[in-house]
mmCIF file of C-alpha atoms in Angstrom:
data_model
loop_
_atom_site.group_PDB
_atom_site.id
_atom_site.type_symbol
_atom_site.label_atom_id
_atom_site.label_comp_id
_atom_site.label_asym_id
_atom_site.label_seq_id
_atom_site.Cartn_x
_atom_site.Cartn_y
_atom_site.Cartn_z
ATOM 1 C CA UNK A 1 -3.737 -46.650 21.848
ATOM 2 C CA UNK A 2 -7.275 -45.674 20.607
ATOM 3 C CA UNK A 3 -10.687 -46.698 21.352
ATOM 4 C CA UNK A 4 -13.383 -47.241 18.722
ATOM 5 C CA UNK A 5 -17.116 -47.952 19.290
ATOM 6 C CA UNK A 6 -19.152 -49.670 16.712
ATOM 7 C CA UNK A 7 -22.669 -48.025 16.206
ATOM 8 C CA UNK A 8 -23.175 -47.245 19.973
ATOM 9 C CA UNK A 9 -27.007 -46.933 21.385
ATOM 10 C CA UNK A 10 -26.543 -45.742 24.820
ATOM 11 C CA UNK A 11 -25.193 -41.934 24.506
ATOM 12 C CA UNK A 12 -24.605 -41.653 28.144
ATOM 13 C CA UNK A 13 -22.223 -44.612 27.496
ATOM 14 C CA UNK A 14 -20.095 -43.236 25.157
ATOM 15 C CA UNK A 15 -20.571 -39.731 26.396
ATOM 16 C CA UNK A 16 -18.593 -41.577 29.609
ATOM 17 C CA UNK A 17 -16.069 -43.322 27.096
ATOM 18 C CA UNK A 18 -15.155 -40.090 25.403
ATOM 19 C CA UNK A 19 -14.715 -38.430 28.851
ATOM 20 C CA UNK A 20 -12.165 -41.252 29.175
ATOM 21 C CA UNK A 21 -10.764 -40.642 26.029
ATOM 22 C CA UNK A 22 -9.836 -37.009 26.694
ATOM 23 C CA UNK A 23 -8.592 -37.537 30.079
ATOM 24 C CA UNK A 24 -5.905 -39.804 29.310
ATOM 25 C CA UNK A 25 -5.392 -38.747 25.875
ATOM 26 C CA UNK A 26 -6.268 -41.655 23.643
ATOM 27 C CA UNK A 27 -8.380 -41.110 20.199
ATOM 28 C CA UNK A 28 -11.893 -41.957 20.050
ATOM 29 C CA UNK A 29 -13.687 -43.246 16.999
ATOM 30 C CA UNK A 30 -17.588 -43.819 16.252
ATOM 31 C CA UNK A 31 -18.198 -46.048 13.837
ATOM 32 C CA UNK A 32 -21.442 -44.686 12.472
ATOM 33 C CA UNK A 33 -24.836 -45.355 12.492
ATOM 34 C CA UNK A 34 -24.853 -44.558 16.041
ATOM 35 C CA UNK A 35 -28.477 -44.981 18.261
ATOM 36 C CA UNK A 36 -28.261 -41.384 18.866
ATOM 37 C CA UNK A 37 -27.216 -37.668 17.451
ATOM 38 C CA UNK A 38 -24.303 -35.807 19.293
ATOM 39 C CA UNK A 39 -26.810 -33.456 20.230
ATOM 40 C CA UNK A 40 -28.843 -35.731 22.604
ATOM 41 C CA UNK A 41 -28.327 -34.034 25.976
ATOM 42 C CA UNK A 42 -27.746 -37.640 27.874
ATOM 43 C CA UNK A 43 -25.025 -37.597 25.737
ATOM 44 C CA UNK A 44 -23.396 -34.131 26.299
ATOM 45 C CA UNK A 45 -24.088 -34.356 30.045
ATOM 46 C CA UNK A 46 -22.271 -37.800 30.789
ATOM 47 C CA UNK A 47 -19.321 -36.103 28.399
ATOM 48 C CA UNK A 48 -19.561 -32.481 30.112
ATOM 49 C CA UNK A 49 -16.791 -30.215 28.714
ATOM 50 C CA UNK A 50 -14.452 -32.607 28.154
ATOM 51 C CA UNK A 51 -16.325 -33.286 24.759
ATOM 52 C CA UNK A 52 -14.414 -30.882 23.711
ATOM 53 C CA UNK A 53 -11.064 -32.491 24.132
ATOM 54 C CA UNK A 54 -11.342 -35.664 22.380
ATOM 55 C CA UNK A 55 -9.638 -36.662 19.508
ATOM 56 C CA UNK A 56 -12.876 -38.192 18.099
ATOM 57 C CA UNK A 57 -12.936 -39.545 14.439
ATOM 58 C CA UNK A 58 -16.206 -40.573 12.940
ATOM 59 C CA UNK A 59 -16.470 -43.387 10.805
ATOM 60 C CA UNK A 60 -19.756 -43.127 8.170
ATOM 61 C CA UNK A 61 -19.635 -47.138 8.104
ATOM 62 C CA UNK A 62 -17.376 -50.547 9.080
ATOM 63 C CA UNK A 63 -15.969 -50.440 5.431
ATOM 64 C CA UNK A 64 -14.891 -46.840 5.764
ATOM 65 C CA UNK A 65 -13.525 -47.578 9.169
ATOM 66 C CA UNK A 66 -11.644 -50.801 8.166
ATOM 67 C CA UNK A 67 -10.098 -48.701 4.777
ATOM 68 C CA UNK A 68 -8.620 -46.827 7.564
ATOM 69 C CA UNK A 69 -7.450 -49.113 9.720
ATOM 70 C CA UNK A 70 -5.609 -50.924 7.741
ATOM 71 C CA UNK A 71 -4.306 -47.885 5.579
ATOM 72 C CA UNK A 72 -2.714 -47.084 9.147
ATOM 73 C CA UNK A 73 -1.741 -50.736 10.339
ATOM 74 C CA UNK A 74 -3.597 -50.787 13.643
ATOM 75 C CA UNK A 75 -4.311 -53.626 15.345
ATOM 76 C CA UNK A 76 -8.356 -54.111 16.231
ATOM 77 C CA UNK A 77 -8.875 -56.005 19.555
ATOM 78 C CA UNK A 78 -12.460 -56.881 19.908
ATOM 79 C CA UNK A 79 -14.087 -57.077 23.423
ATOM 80 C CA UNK A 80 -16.249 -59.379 23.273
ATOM 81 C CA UNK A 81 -18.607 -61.791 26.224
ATOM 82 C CA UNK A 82 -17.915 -64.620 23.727
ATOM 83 C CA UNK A 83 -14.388 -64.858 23.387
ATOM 84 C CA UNK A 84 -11.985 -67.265 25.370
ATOM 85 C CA UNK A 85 -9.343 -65.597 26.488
ATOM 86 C CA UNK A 86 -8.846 -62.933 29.055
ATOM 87 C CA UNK A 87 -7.672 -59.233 28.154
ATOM 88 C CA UNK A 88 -5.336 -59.892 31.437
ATOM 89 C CA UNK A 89 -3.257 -62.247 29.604
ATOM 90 C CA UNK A 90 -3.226 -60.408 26.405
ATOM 91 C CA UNK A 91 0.086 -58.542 24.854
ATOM 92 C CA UNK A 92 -0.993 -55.262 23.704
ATOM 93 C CA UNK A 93 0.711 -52.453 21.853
ATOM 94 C CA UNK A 94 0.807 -48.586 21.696
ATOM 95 C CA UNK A 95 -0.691 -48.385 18.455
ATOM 96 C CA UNK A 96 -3.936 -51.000 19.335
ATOM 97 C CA UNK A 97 -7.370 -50.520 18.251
ATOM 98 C CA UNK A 98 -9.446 -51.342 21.065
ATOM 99 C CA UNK A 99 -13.411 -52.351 19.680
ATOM 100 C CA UNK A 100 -16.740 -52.062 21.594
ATOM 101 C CA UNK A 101 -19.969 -53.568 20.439
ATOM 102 C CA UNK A 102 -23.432 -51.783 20.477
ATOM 103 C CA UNK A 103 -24.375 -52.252 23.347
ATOM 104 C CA UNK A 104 -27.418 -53.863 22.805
ATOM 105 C CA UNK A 105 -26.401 -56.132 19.752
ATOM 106 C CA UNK A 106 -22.543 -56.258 20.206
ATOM 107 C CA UNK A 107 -20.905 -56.556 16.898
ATOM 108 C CA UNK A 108 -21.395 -58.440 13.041
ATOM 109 C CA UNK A 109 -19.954 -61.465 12.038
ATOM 110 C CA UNK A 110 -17.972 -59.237 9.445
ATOM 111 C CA UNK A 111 -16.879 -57.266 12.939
ATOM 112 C CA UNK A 112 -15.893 -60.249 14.412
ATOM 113 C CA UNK A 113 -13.795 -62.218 11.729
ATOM 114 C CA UNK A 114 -12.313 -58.677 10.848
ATOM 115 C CA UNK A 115 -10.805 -58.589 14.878
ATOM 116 C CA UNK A 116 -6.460 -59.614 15.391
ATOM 117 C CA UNK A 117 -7.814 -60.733 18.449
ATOM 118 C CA UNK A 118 -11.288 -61.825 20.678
ATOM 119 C CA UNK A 119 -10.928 -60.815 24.363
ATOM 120 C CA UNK A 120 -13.532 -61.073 27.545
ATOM 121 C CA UNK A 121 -13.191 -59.846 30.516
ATOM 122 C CA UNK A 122 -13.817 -62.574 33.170
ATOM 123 C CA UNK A 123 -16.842 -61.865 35.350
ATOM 124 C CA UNK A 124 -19.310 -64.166 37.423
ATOM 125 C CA UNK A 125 -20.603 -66.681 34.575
ATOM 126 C CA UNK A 126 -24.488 -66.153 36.258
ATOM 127 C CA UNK A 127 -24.130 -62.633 35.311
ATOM 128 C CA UNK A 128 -24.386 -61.227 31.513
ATOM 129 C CA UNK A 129 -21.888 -58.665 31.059
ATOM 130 C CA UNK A 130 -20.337 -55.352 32.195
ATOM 131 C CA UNK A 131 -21.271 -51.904 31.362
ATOM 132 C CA UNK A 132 -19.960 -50.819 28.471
ATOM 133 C CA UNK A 133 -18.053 -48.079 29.649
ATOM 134 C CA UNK A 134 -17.062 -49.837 32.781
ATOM 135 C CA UNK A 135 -15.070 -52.313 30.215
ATOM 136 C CA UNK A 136 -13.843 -49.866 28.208
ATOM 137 C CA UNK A 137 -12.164 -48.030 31.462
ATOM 138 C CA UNK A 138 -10.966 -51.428 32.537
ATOM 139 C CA UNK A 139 -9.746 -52.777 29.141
ATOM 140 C CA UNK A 140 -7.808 -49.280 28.970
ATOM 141 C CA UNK A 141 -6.155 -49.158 32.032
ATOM 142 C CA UNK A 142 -4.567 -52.489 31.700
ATOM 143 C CA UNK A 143 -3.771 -52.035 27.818
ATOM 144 C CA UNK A 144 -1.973 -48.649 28.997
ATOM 145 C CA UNK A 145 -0.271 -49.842 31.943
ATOM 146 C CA UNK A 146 1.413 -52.714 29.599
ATOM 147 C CA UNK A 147 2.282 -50.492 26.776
ATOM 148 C CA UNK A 148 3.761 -47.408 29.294
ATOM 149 C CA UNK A 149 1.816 -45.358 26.753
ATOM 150 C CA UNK A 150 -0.470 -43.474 29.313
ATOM 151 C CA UNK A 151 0.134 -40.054 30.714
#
């Protein structure tokens, strides 16, 4: 299982994702341009020393990170607030992609028709959407708790 995030803006966000990452052991990628540089301190404080753990893999672009993807055969499951289905009812497997959007633009139509599979997760429909890293967490979990792949 492995996490990517397409050109994130927030760097405590994925400062917090990463943090994820290295505590249960899953790879990280940034698909570049991200809002931010790896030096911004927001960043580095909402990762603390478990920057240091990550399997992180940058990405200089979405064509370099799709030649990749499918050199390796993953699966990319795109979290999305538009799609239909819930990631409850979704089958995953160990060797999933899991994509987040920016967080303030989401993801291309290139992003989007590229994805094996759209999912949401359900929330109040009055409300807009999750934290980024909140959905991550939660879209993790479950994905790992299915696949038996976690610690």
């Amino acid at each position: 299982m492995q996490i990517a995030l397409f050109q994130p803006d927030i760097p405590q966000n994925t400062g917090t994702i990463l943090r994820l990452c290295a505590c249960l052991d899953v790879a990280a990628h940034i698909i570049e341009p991200a809002g931010f540089a790896t030096s911004d301190r927001r960043f580095r404080r909402a990762g603390m020393d478990y920057l240091d753990q990550v399997k992180l893999m940058r990405h200089d672009s979405w064509p370099k990170f799709e030649q990749w993807r499918n050199e390796g055969r993953h699966r990319l499951i795109l979290f999305t607030t538009k799609a239909a289905g819930s990631y409850l009812d979704f089958r995953y497997a160990a060797s999933d992609i899991l994509l987040f959007g920016r967080e303030s633009a989401g993801v291309t139509a290139e992003v989007v028709a590229a994805a094996d599979a759209r999912l949401l997760i359900p929330i109040r429909p009055e409300l807009r959407s999750l934290n980024v890293a909140m959905a991550a967490a939660m879209a993790l979990g479950e994905a790992l708790r299915q696949t038996g792949s976690g610690i």
